[in-house]
Tab-separated table of C-alpha atoms in Angstrom:
chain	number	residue	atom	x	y	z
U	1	UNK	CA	25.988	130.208	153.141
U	2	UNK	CA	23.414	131.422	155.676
U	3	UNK	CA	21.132	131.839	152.899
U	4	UNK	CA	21.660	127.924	152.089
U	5	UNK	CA	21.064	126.740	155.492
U	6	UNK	CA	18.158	128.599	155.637
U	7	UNK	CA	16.005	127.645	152.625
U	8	UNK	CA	17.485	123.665	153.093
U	9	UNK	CA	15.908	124.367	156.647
U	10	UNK	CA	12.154	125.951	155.213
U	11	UNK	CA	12.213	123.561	152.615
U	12	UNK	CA	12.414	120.841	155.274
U	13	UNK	CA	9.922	122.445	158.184
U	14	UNK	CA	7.397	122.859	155.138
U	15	UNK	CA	7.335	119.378	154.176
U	16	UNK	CA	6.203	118.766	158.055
U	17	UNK	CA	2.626	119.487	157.139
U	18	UNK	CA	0.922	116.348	155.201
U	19	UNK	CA	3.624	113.797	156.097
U	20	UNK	CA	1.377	113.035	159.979
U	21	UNK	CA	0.316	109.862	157.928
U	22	UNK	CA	3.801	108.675	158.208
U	23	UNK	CA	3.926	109.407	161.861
U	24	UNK	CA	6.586	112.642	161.290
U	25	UNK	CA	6.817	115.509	163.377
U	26	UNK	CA	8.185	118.340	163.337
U	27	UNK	CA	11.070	118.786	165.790
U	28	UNK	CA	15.291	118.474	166.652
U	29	UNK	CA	16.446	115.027	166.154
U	30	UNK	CA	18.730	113.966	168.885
U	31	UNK	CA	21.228	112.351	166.261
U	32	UNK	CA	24.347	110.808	167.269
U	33	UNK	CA	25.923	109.569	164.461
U	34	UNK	CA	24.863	109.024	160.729
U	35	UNK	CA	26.310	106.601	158.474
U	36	UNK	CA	23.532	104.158	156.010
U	37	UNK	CA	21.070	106.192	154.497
U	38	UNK	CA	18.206	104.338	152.110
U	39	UNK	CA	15.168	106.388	150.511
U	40	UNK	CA	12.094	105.643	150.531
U	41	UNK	CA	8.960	107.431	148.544
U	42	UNK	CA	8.315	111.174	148.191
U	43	UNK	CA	11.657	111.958	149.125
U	44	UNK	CA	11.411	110.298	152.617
U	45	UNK	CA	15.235	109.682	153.766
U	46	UNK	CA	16.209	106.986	155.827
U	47	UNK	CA	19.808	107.084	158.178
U	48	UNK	CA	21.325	104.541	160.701
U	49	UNK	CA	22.546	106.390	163.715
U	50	UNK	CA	24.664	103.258	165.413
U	51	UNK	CA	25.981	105.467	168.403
U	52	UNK	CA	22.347	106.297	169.114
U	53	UNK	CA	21.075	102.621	167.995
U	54	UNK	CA	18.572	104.204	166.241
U	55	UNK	CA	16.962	104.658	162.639
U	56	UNK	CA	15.386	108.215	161.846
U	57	UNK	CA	13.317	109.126	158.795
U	58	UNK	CA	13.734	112.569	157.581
U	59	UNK	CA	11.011	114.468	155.203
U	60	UNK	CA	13.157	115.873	152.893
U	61	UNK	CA	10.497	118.248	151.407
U	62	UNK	CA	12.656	117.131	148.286
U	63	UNK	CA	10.578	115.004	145.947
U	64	UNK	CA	9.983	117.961	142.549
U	65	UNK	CA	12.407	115.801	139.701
U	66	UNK	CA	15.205	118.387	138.798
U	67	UNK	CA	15.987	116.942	135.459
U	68	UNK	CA	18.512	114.281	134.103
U	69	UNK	CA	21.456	116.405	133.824
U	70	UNK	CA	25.059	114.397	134.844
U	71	UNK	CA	26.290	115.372	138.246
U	72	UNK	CA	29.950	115.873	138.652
U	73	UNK	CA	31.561	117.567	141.422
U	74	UNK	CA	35.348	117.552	142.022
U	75	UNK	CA	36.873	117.568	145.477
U	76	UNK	CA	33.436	117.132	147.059
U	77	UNK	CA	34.958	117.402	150.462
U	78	UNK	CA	36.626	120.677	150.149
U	79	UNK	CA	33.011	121.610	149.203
U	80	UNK	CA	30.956	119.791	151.956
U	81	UNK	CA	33.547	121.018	154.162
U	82	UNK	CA	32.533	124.932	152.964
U	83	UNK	CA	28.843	124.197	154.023
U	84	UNK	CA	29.496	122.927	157.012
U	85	UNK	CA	32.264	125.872	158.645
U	86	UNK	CA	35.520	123.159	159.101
U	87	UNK	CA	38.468	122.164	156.954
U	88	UNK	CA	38.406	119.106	154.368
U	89	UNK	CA	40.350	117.360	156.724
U	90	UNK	CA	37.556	117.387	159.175
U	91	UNK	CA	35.389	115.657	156.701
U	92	UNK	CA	34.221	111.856	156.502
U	93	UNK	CA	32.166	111.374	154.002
U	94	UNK	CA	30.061	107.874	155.433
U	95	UNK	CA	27.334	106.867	152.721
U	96	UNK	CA	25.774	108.682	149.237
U	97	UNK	CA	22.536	107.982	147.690
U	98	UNK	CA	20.457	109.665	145.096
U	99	UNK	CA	16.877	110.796	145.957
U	100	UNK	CA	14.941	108.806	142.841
U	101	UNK	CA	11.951	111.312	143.682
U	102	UNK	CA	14.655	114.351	142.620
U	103	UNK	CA	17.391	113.368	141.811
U	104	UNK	CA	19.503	115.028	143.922
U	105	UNK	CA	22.052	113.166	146.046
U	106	UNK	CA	22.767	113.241	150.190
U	107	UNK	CA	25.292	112.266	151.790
U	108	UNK	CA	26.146	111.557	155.292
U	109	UNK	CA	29.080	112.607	156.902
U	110	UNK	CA	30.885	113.400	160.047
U	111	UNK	CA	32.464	117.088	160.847
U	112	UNK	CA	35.220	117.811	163.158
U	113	UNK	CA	38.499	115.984	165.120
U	114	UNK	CA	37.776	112.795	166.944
U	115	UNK	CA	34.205	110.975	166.911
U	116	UNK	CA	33.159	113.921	165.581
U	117	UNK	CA	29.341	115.330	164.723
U	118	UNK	CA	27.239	113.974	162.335
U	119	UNK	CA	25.973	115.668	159.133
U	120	UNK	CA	24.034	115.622	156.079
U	121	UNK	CA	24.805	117.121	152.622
U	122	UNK	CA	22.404	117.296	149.887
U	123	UNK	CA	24.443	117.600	146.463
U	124	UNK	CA	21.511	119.588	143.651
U	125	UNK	CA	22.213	118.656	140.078
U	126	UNK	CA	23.570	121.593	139.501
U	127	UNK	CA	26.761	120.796	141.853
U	128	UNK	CA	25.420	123.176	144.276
U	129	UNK	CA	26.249	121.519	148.536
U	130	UNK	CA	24.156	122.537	151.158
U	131	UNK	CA	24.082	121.287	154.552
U	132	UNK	CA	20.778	119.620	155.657
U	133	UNK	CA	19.874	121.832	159.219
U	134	UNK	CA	18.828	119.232	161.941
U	135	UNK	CA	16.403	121.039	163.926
U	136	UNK	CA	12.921	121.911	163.091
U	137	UNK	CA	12.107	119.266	160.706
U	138	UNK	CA	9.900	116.574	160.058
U	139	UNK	CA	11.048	113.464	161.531
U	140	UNK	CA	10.046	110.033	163.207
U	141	UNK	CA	12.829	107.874	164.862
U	142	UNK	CA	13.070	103.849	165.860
U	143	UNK	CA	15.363	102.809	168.320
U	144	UNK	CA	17.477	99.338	167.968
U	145	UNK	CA	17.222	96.964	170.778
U	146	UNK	CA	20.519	95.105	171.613
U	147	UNK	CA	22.404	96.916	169.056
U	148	UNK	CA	25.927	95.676	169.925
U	149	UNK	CA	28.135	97.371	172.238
U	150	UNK	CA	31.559	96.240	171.752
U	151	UNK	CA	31.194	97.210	168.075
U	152	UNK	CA	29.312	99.885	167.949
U	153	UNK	CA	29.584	101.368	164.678
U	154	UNK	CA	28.920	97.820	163.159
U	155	UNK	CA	25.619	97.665	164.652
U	156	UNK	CA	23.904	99.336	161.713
U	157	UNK	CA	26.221	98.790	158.382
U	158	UNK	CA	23.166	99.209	155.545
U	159	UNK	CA	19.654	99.489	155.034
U	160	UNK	CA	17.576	99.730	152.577
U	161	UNK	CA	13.604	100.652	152.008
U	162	UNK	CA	11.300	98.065	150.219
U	163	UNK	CA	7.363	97.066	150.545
U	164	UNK	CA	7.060	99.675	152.999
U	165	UNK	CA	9.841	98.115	155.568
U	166	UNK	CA	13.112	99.418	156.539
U	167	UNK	CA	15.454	96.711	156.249
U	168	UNK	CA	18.461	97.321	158.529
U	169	UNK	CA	22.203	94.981	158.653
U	170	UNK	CA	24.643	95.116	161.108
U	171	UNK	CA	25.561	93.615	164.489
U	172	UNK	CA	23.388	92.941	167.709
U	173	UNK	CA	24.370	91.172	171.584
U	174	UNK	CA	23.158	88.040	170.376
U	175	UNK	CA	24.211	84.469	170.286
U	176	UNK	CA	24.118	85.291	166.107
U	177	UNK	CA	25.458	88.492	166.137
U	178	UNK	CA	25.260	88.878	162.513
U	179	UNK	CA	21.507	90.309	162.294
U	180	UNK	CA	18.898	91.662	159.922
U	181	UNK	CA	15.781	93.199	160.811
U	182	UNK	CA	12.726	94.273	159.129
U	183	UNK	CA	11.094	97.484	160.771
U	184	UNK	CA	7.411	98.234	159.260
U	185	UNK	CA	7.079	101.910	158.129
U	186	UNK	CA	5.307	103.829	159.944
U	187	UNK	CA	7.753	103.311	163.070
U	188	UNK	CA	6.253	101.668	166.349
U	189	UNK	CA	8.719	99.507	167.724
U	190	UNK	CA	11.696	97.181	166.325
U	191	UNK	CA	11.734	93.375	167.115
U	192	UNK	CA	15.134	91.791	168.011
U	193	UNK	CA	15.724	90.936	164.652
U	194	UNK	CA	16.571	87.746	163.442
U	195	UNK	CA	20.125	86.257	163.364
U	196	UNK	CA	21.768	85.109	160.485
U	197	UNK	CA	24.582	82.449	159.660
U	198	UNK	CA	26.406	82.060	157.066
U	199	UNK	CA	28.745	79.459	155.325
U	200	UNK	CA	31.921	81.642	154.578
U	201	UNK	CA	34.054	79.610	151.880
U	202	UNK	CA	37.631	81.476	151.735
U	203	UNK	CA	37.140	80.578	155.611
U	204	UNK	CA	36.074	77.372	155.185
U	205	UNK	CA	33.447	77.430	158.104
U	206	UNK	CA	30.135	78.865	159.628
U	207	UNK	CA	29.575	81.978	160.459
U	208	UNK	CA	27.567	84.486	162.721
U	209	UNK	CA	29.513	86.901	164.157
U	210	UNK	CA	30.794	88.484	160.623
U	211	UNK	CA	28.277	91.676	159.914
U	212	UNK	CA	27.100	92.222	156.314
U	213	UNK	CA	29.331	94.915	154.889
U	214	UNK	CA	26.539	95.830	152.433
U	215	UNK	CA	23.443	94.548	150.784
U	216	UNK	CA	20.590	95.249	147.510
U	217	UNK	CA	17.213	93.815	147.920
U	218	UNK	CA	16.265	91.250	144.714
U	219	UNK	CA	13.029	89.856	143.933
U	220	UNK	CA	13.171	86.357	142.626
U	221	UNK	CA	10.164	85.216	141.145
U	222	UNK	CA	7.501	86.742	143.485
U	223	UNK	CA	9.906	86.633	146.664
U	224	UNK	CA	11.893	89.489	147.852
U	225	UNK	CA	15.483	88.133	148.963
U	226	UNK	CA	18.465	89.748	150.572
U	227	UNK	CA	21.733	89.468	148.479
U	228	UNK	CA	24.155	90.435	151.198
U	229	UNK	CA	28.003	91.158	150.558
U	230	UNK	CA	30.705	90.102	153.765
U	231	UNK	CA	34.164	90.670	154.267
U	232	UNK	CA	36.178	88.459	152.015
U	233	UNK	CA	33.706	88.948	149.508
U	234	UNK	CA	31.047	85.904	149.941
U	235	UNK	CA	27.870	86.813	148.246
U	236	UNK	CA	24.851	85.274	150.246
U	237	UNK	CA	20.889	84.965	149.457
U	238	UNK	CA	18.457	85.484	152.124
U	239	UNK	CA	14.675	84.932	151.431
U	240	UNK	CA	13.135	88.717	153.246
U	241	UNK	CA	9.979	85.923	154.493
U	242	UNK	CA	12.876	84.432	156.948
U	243	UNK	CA	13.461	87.137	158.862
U	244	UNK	CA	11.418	86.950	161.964
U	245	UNK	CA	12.108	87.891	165.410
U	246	UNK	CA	14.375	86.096	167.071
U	247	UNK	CA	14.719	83.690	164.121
U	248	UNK	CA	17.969	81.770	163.108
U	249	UNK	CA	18.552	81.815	159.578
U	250	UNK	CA	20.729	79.828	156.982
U	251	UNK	CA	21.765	82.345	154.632
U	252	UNK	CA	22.717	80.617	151.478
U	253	UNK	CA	26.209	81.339	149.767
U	254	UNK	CA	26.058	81.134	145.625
U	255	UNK	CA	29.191	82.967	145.586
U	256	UNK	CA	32.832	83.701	146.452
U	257	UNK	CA	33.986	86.464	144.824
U	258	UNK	CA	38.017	87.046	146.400
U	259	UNK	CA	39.323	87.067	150.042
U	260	UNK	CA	41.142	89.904	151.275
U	261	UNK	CA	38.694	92.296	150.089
U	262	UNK	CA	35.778	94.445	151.651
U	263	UNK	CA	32.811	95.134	149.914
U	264	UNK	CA	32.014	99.038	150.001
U	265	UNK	CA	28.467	99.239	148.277
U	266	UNK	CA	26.233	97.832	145.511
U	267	UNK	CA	23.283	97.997	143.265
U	268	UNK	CA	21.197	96.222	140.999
U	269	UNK	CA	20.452	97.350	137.209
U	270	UNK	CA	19.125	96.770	134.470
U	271	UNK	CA	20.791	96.408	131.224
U	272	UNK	CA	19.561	95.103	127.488
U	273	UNK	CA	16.695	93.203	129.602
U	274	UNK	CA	19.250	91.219	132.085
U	275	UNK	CA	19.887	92.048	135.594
U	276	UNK	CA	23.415	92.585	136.752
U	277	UNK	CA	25.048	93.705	140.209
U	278	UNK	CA	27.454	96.196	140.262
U	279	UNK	CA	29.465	96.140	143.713
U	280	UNK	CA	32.660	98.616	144.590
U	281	UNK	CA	35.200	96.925	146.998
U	282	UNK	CA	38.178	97.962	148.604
U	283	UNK	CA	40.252	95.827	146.769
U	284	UNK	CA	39.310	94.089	144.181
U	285	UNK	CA	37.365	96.939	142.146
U	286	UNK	CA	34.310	97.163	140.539
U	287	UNK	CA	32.489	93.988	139.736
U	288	UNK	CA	29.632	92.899	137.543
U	289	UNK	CA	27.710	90.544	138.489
U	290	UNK	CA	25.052	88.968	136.214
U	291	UNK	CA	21.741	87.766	138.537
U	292	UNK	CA	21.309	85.034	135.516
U	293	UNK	CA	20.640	81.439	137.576
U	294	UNK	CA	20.692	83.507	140.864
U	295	UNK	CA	17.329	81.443	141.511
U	296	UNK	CA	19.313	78.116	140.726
U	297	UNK	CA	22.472	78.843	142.090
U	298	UNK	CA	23.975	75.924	144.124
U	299	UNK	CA	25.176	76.451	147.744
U	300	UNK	CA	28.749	77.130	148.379
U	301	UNK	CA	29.528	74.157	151.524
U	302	UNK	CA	32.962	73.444	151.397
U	303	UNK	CA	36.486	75.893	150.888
U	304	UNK	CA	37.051	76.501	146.937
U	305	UNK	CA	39.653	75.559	145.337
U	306	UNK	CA	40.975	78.567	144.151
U	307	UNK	CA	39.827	82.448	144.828
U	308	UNK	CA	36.364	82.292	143.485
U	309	UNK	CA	33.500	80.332	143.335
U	310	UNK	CA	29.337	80.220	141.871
U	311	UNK	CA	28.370	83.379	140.829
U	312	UNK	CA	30.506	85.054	137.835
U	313	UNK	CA	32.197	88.193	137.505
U	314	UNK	CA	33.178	90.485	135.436
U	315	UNK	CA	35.708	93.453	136.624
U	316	UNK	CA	35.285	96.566	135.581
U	317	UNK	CA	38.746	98.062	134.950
U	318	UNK	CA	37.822	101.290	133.733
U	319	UNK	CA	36.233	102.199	137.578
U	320	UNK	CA	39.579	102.385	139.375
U	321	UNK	CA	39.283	104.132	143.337
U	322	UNK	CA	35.460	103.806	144.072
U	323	UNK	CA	34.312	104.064	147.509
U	324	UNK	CA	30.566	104.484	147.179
U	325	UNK	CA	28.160	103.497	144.257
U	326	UNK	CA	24.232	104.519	143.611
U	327	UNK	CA	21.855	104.378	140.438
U	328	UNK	CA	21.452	107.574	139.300
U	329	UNK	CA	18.862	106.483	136.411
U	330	UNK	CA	18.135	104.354	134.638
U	331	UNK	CA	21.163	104.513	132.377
U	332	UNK	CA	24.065	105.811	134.690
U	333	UNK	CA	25.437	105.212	138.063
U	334	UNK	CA	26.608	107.675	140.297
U	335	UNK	CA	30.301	107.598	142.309
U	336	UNK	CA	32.613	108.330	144.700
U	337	UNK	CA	35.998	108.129	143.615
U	338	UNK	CA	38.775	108.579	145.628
U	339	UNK	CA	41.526	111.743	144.342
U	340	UNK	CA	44.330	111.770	146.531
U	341	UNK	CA	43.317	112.537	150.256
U	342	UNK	CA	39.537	113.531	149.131
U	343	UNK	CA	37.169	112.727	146.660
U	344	UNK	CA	34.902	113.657	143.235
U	345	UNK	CA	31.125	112.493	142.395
U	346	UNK	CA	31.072	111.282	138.651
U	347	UNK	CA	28.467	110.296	136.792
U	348	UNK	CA	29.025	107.143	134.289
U	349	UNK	CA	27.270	105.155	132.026
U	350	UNK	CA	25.925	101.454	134.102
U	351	UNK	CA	28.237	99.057	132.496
């Protein structure tokens, strides 16, 4: 296992050299916490630290592809739990994403009783887990201002990478507390974000205190928008142009997809030349959601009727106990299914 740590950690303090342009150096991150991770190019890694209130980027050193070979690892705890010294139990596994530059997959977790310390696992092709060493790596780091204090761990919940920005969700001390920001790459300094509200239909009112749970990115025509999941399942559209500083934004609702349900994680694909979403929730399943009339969609202003409204769905029964969801290529997604107290990474075709 030394032998792991070890190359992860070359691998990592090589990369240092040739990534100045991105405003990494080499160094020990003073990490807190680490749950949303994103990637960006070259195998830079994104991860939310909301104990911190910070976003680092990491320089991998990973960005050689490995191949297209299906990854699936049973009882991925047990295993992540082996690189890291501690018992599955002292495992939480808090986010998974595949590196498109490799395609190998990281995953953020915490180690240990309590709070406990953050890690990060990267997952090889193969099946092989090694942990990612924290010190002596390339690294830059942002922090949040106002991140919100009563609810700490809501005050990053996703982010994502696009058009060199780092888009980040989650909760701030503001009058909206909802909040998305949109921190240029390079880091210098993050704005206050901009504050989002929301017309929540199985609630039958405004919102802006309810963070986004999770979110893709989603160009429509030649605008990048924000299609943002929230507890009790309203799907909402947010042009990216909206979100300046201190702004308050109308986020518009096109769908209701179920109360009583929290989104876990979602991506968009491609399939037979349409565009679907595929979102895991907690539980109502896996859904598919075709983008079709996304552009056109009316906006939901008044409590349905019944469960649902706008936007179709289709549920995928076959995908039973998924906690965590990423495109793996073009043709497959990757997931994190729950087995009994832990949990395996499958590979499966993109419905």
């Amino acid at each position: 296992m030394r032998t792991k740590l070890l190359v992860t950690a070359l691998v990592l303090a090589s990369a240092a050299v040739g990534r100045a342009d991105d405003g990494l150096t080499k160094g020990t991150p003073d990490l807190k916490s680490v749950t949303a991770l994103a990637f960006g190019p070259k195998g830079l890694l994104f991860a939310g630290d909301p104990t911190g209130g910070a976003i680092f980027a990491f320089d991998t050193g990973d960005a050689k592809p490995t191949g297209d070979k299906p990854l699936n690892v049973e009882k991925i705890d047990a295993k992540i739990a082996a690189a890291l010294g501690v018992t599955d139990k002292e495992v939480k596994i808090t986010d998974v994403k595949v590196n498109p530059a490799s395609g190998n997959v990281y995953i953020s977790a915490t180690r240990g009783t309590g709070a406990g310390e953050p890690a990060l696992l990267k997952v090889a092709r193969d099946g092989t887990v090694s942990a990612v060493a924290l010190k002596d790596l390339a690294f830059s780091k942002v922090a949040i201002p106002n991140a919100n204090d009563k609810q700490r761990t809501e005050s990053i919940t996703s982010i994502a990478f696009v058009n060199g920005k780092v888009i980040v969700a989650g909760l701030s001390n503001e009058e909206f507390a909802s909040t998305l920001r949109v921190i240029p790459f390079p880091f210098k300094d993050a704005d206050k974000g901009a504050g989002i509200k929301i017309f929540h239909g199985a609630h039958g009112k405004l919102e802006t205190n309810a963070p986004i749970r999770t979110f893709v990115t989603y160009k429509i025509g030649q605008d990048d928008n924000i299609l943002a999941a929230y507890t009790c399942t309203p799907l909402v559209k947010i042009p990216v142009s909206d979100l300046k500083a201190g702004a308050k934004v109308n986020g518009t609702t096109i769908a209701e997809l179920g109360n009583r349900n929290r989104p876990l994680d979602m991506i968009v694909y491609t399939k037979d030349g349409k565009d679907y979403i595929l979102m895991a929730n907690s539980a109502r399943g896996v859904m598919k959601v075709p983008t079709e009339g996304v552009d056109k969609a009316e906006a939901i202003t008044a409590r349905p009727a019944g469960d649902t409204a706008g936007l179709k769905y289709e549920s995928i029964k076959e995908l039973a106990n998924v906690m965590q969801l990423d495109k793996l290529d073009d043709g497959h997604a990757l997931l994190l299914v729950k087995n009994g107290t832990l949990h395996d990474l499958k590979t499966v075709p993109l419905p």
